Amino acid sequence: MTLEGHAVLVTGGAGFIGSNLANHLSESNDVTVVDDCYLGTPANLADDVEFVEASVLEDELPTDVDVVFHLAALSSYAMHEDDPTTGARVNVEGFVNVVEQARQDGCETVVYASTSSIYGSRTEPSPEDMAVSVNTGYEASKLARERYGEYFSNHYEMSMAGMRFFSVYQGYGGAEEHKGEYANVIAQFADDIANGESPVLYGDGTQTRDFTHVSDIVRGLELAAVHDLDGIYNLGTGEAYDFNTVVEMINDELGTDVEPEYVENPIPESVYVHDTCADASKIRDETNWEPQIDFEEGIRRVCAQYTDG
């Protein structure tokens, strides 16, 4: 099932996930993107996407639409530790501002980004109904967003689908390059190895992530809107790979033999999420969503820009 013939707003839509979503939806919908260009660039967007440079904290946003995908966020641990107040304003106040403006314009369907980090470190698949905790400002802002989503759902009967992304990647051949140091580790490792530089791994490289290709995330977001999902949903593959294995697989794909460099983890152990893995059975049951790109294929796609040509 696909979204067709709708007016759609994507906040953070010039960023990595947002631009992939906006470009995909623009093939059969009228798509507007709002982005302040902090982590995004309009160069990521297709020609038929309308771009509005604005902050999600502003008034009179283009929220007169059928569906809002709210992906705008300050999206790293460091950004929130450097400036917790701005982190809260953008991630929480910005969310409430966009949803409230959309509500007043008659929009009843919002799909928004949360995070899997609130599950903490788990090697077992994490279901949505397990207890979660907050150890960082970033996690606090996303959990607050979920609570405000619950408010808009309960009080105004809006469809509010909070999507807990796991580790989303695409590679620098896609829309990740603009994120630089904030890009997924796969993109950074592949670029380092392709250029003969040692990828930097925190600790001993045994930490694991449920790496989910951005195209599968985009399909999950679209299905959430099509089905008017309400509540919290995981988007992840249910499989996890450790960083050492990722480096090996990239070396194999590129035909290289670059050794990683191991450094002390700059993020305190008490807050560092060592392992993630999704239980995505809830969204699978409600929408038939399944990840379509397995990890080997994902690595091949990340490395293609270095091997093709």
Coordinates of C-alpha atoms in Angstrom, one line a residue:
M1 CA 0.0 0.0 0.0
T2 CA 1.2 3.5 -0.9
L3 CA 0.3 7.0 -0.1
E4 CA -1.2 8.7 -3.2
G5 CA -2.8 12.0 -4.0
H6 CA -2.2 13.6 -0.7
A7 CA -0.8 16.9 0.5
V8 CA 2.2 16.0 2.7
L9 CA 4.5 18.0 5.0
V10 CA 7.9 16.6 6.0
T11 CA 9.7 18.5 8.7
G12 CA 13.5 17.9 8.7
G13 CA 12.8 16.9 5.1
A14 CA 16.1 18.1 3.7
G15 CA 18.0 15.8 6.1
F16 CA 19.0 12.2 5.6
I17 CA 15.8 10.3 6.4
G18 CA 13.5 13.2 5.6
S19 CA 14.8 13.7 2.0
N20 CA 14.6 10.0 1.2
L21 CA 11.0 10.1 2.4
A22 CA 10.1 13.4 0.7
N23 CA 11.6 12.3 -2.7
H24 CA 9.8 9.0 -2.5
L25 CA 6.4 10.4 -1.6
S26 CA 6.8 13.2 -4.2
E27 CA 6.3 10.7 -7.0
S28 CA 2.6 10.5 -6.2
N29 CA 1.9 13.2 -3.7
D30 CA 2.2 17.0 -3.2
V31 CA 5.1 17.2 -0.9
T32 CA 6.4 20.3 1.1
V33 CA 9.6 20.2 3.1
V34 CA 10.4 22.4 6.1
D35 CA 14.0 22.4 7.2
D36 CA 16.3 25.0 8.8
C37 CA 19.4 23.5 7.0
Y38 CA 21.3 22.7 10.2
L39 CA 21.7 19.1 9.3
G40 CA 20.0 19.1 5.9
T41 CA 20.5 20.7 2.5
P42 CA 17.9 21.3 -0.2
A43 CA 20.4 19.7 -2.6
N44 CA 19.1 16.4 -1.3
L45 CA 15.6 17.1 -2.6
A46 CA 14.0 16.2 -5.9
D47 CA 12.9 19.1 -8.1
D48 CA 9.2 18.5 -7.5
V49 CA 9.4 18.9 -3.7
E50 CA 8.6 22.3 -2.5
F51 CA 11.2 23.5 0.0
V52 CA 10.6 26.0 2.8
E53 CA 13.6 27.1 4.9
A54 CA 12.2 27.5 8.4
S55 CA 12.5 26.3 11.9
V56 CA 9.9 24.1 13.5
L57 CA 9.7 26.7 16.2
E58 CA 8.2 29.3 13.9
D59 CA 4.6 30.4 13.4
E60 CA 2.6 30.0 10.1
L61 CA 4.3 26.8 9.0
P62 CA 2.8 25.1 5.9
T63 CA 0.7 22.7 7.9
D64 CA -2.5 22.8 5.8
V65 CA -1.9 19.2 4.7
D66 CA -3.4 15.7 4.9
V67 CA -0.3 14.1 6.6
V68 CA 2.6 15.4 8.6
F69 CA 5.8 13.5 8.9
H70 CA 7.7 15.1 11.7
L71 CA 11.4 14.2 11.5
A72 CA 13.0 17.5 12.4
A73 CA 15.2 17.0 15.5
L74 CA 18.6 17.7 17.0
S75 CA 19.6 14.1 16.7
S76 CA 22.7 13.3 18.6
Y77 CA 23.9 12.9 22.2
A78 CA 26.5 15.6 21.8
M79 CA 24.1 18.2 20.6
H80 CA 21.9 17.9 23.6
E81 CA 24.8 17.7 26.1
D82 CA 26.3 20.9 24.6
D83 CA 23.0 22.7 24.8
P84 CA 20.2 20.9 26.6
T85 CA 17.8 23.9 26.4
T86 CA 18.0 24.2 22.7
G87 CA 17.7 20.5 22.4
A88 CA 14.5 20.5 24.3
R89 CA 13.1 23.5 22.4
V90 CA 13.7 22.0 19.0
N91 CA 12.8 18.4 19.8
V92 CA 9.9 19.0 22.2
E93 CA 8.5 22.5 21.7
G94 CA 9.1 22.2 17.9
F95 CA 7.1 19.0 17.8
V96 CA 4.2 20.5 19.8
N97 CA 4.3 23.6 17.6
V98 CA 4.1 21.7 14.4
V99 CA 1.4 19.2 15.5
E100 CA -0.7 22.0 17.0
Q101 CA -0.5 24.1 13.8
A102 CA -1.4 21.0 11.8
R103 CA -4.3 20.2 14.1
Q104 CA -5.7 23.7 13.7
D105 CA -5.4 23.3 10.0
G106 CA -7.5 20.2 10.1
C107 CA -4.7 17.6 9.7
E108 CA -5.5 14.4 11.7
T109 CA -2.5 12.2 10.8
V110 CA 1.0 12.6 12.1
V111 CA 3.9 10.2 11.9
Y112 CA 6.9 11.2 13.9
A113 CA 10.5 10.1 14.8
S114 CA 11.3 8.7 18.2
T115 CA 14.3 6.6 19.1
S116 CA 15.3 3.1 20.0
S117 CA 17.9 4.5 22.4
I118 CA 15.4 4.6 25.3
Y119 CA 15.5 0.8 25.4
G120 CA 19.1 1.0 26.7
S121 CA 21.5 -1.8 25.8
R122 CA 19.8 -5.0 24.9
T123 CA 21.0 -7.9 22.7
E124 CA 17.5 -9.4 22.8
P125 CA 14.8 -7.8 20.5
S126 CA 13.1 -4.9 22.3
P127 CA 9.3 -4.8 22.1
E128 CA 7.4 -1.5 22.4
D129 CA 5.7 -2.4 25.6
M130 CA 8.9 -3.0 27.6
A131 CA 10.0 -0.5 30.3
V132 CA 12.1 2.3 28.9
S133 CA 14.5 4.8 30.7
V134 CA 16.2 8.0 29.9
N135 CA 19.9 8.6 30.3
T136 CA 20.5 11.5 27.9
G137 CA 19.0 14.7 26.9
Y138 CA 18.3 13.3 23.5
E139 CA 16.4 10.4 24.9
A140 CA 14.5 12.6 27.2
S141 CA 13.4 14.8 24.3
K142 CA 12.2 11.8 22.3
L143 CA 10.3 10.3 25.2
A144 CA 8.7 13.7 25.9
R145 CA 7.7 13.7 22.2
E146 CA 6.0 10.4 22.6
R147 CA 4.0 11.7 25.6
Y148 CA 2.9 14.7 23.7
G149 CA 1.9 12.4 20.9
E150 CA -0.2 10.5 23.4
Y151 CA -1.8 13.8 24.5
F152 CA -2.8 14.8 20.9
S153 CA -4.2 11.3 20.3
N154 CA -6.2 11.0 23.5
H155 CA -7.4 14.6 23.7
Y156 CA -8.0 15.4 20.0
E157 CA -8.3 11.9 18.5
M158 CA -5.5 12.5 16.1
S159 CA -3.6 9.5 14.6
M160 CA -0.1 9.9 16.2
A161 CA 2.4 7.3 15.1
G162 CA 5.7 7.5 17.0
M163 CA 8.4 5.5 15.1
R164 CA 11.3 4.2 17.2
F165 CA 14.0 4.0 14.6
F166 CA 16.9 1.7 15.1
S167 CA 20.3 2.4 13.4
V168 CA 19.3 3.9 10.0
Y169 CA 21.9 4.0 7.2
Q170 CA 22.4 4.6 3.5
G171 CA 26.0 5.7 2.9
Y172 CA 27.5 8.8 1.5
G173 CA 26.3 8.0 -2.0
G174 CA 22.8 8.8 -0.7
A175 CA 21.8 11.8 1.5
E176 CA 24.0 11.0 4.5
E177 CA 27.1 12.8 3.4
H178 CA 25.9 16.2 4.6
K179 CA 25.6 14.9 8.1
G180 CA 29.4 14.3 8.3
E181 CA 30.3 13.3 11.8
Y182 CA 26.7 12.7 12.6
A183 CA 26.2 10.1 9.8
N184 CA 25.7 6.5 10.6
V185 CA 28.9 4.6 11.4
I186 CA 28.4 2.4 8.3
A187 CA 28.7 5.5 6.1
Q188 CA 31.7 6.7 8.0
F189 CA 33.5 3.3 8.1
A190 CA 33.0 2.8 4.4
D191 CA 34.2 6.2 3.5
D192 CA 37.3 5.8 5.7
I193 CA 38.1 2.3 4.4
A194 CA 37.6 3.3 0.7
N195 CA 40.1 6.1 1.3
G196 CA 42.6 3.9 3.0
E197 CA 42.0 5.4 6.4
S198 CA 41.4 3.3 9.5
P199 CA 37.8 3.5 10.8
V200 CA 37.7 4.6 14.4
L201 CA 35.9 2.1 16.7
Y202 CA 35.0 2.9 20.3
G203 CA 36.1 0.4 22.8
D204 CA 36.8 -3.1 21.4
G205 CA 34.3 -3.0 18.5
T206 CA 31.9 -5.6 20.0
Q207 CA 29.0 -3.2 20.3
T208 CA 26.0 -4.2 18.1
R209 CA 23.4 -2.3 16.2
D210 CA 20.2 -3.2 14.4
F211 CA 21.2 -1.6 11.1
T212 CA 18.1 -0.7 9.0
H213 CA 18.4 0.6 5.5
V214 CA 16.7 3.9 4.9
S215 CA 14.5 2.6 2.1
D216 CA 12.9 0.2 4.6
I217 CA 12.4 3.1 7.1
V218 CA 10.8 5.1 4.3
R219 CA 8.3 2.3 3.6
G220 CA 7.6 1.9 7.3
L221 CA 6.8 5.6 7.6
E222 CA 4.6 5.6 4.6
L223 CA 2.7 2.5 5.8
A224 CA 2.2 4.2 9.2
A225 CA 0.4 7.1 7.4
V226 CA -1.6 4.8 5.1
H227 CA -2.9 2.8 8.0
D228 CA -3.4 5.8 10.3
L229 CA -1.4 4.1 13.0
D230 CA -1.7 5.4 16.5
G231 CA 0.8 4.7 19.2
I232 CA 4.5 3.6 19.3
Y233 CA 6.1 1.3 16.7
N234 CA 9.6 -0.1 16.2
L235 CA 11.3 0.1 12.8
G236 CA 14.2 -2.3 12.7
T237 CA 15.2 -5.6 11.2
G238 CA 15.5 -7.8 14.3
E239 CA 19.1 -8.6 13.4
A240 CA 22.2 -7.0 14.9
Y241 CA 25.8 -6.8 13.8
D242 CA 28.9 -5.8 15.7
F243 CA 31.1 -3.0 14.5
N244 CA 34.1 -5.4 13.9
T245 CA 31.9 -7.5 11.6
V246 CA 30.8 -4.3 9.8
V247 CA 34.4 -3.4 9.1
E248 CA 35.2 -6.9 7.8
M249 CA 32.2 -6.9 5.5
I250 CA 33.1 -3.4 4.1
N251 CA 36.7 -4.6 3.5
D252 CA 35.4 -7.7 1.8
E253 CA 33.0 -5.7 -0.5
L254 CA 35.7 -3.1 -1.3
G255 CA 38.5 -5.7 -1.7
T256 CA 40.6 -3.9 0.9
D257 CA 42.3 -4.8 4.1
V258 CA 42.2 -1.7 6.3
E259 CA 42.5 -2.4 10.0
P260 CA 40.3 -0.4 12.4
E261 CA 41.7 1.9 15.1
Y262 CA 40.3 1.3 18.6
V263 CA 40.0 4.3 20.9
E264 CA 38.5 4.8 24.3
N265 CA 34.8 5.6 24.2
P266 CA 34.3 9.3 24.7
I267 CA 30.6 8.7 25.8
P268 CA 30.3 7.7 29.4
E269 CA 29.7 3.9 29.8
S270 CA 26.7 4.7 32.0
V271 CA 24.8 6.3 29.1
Y272 CA 26.3 4.6 26.0
V273 CA 24.0 2.2 24.3
H274 CA 26.1 -0.9 23.6
D275 CA 23.6 -3.1 21.8
T276 CA 20.3 -2.6 20.0
C277 CA 17.8 -5.0 18.4
A278 CA 14.2 -4.4 17.3
D279 CA 11.2 -6.5 17.8
A280 CA 9.2 -5.2 14.8
S281 CA 6.3 -7.7 15.1
K282 CA 3.8 -4.9 16.0
I283 CA 4.1 -2.9 12.8
R284 CA 4.4 -6.2 10.8
D285 CA 1.1 -7.4 12.3
E286 CA -0.7 -4.1 11.5
T287 CA 0.8 -3.2 8.1
N288 CA 2.6 -6.2 6.8
W289 CA 5.9 -4.2 6.8
E290 CA 9.0 -6.2 6.4
P291 CA 12.5 -5.0 5.9
Q292 CA 13.4 -5.9 2.3
I293 CA 17.1 -5.1 2.2
D294 CA 19.3 -7.6 4.1
F295 CA 22.6 -6.4 5.6
E296 CA 24.8 -7.9 2.9
E297 CA 22.8 -6.1 0.2
G298 CA 22.8 -2.9 2.3
I299 CA 26.6 -3.0 2.6
R300 CA 26.9 -3.6 -1.2
R301 CA 24.7 -0.5 -1.7
V302 CA 26.8 1.6 0.7
C303 CA 30.0 0.6 -1.1
A304 CA 28.7 0.9 -4.6
Q305 CA 29.8 4.5 -5.1
Y306 CA 33.4 3.4 -4.4
T307 CA 33.3 0.2 -6.5
D308 CA 31.1 1.2 -9.5
G309 CA 32.8 3.1 -12.3

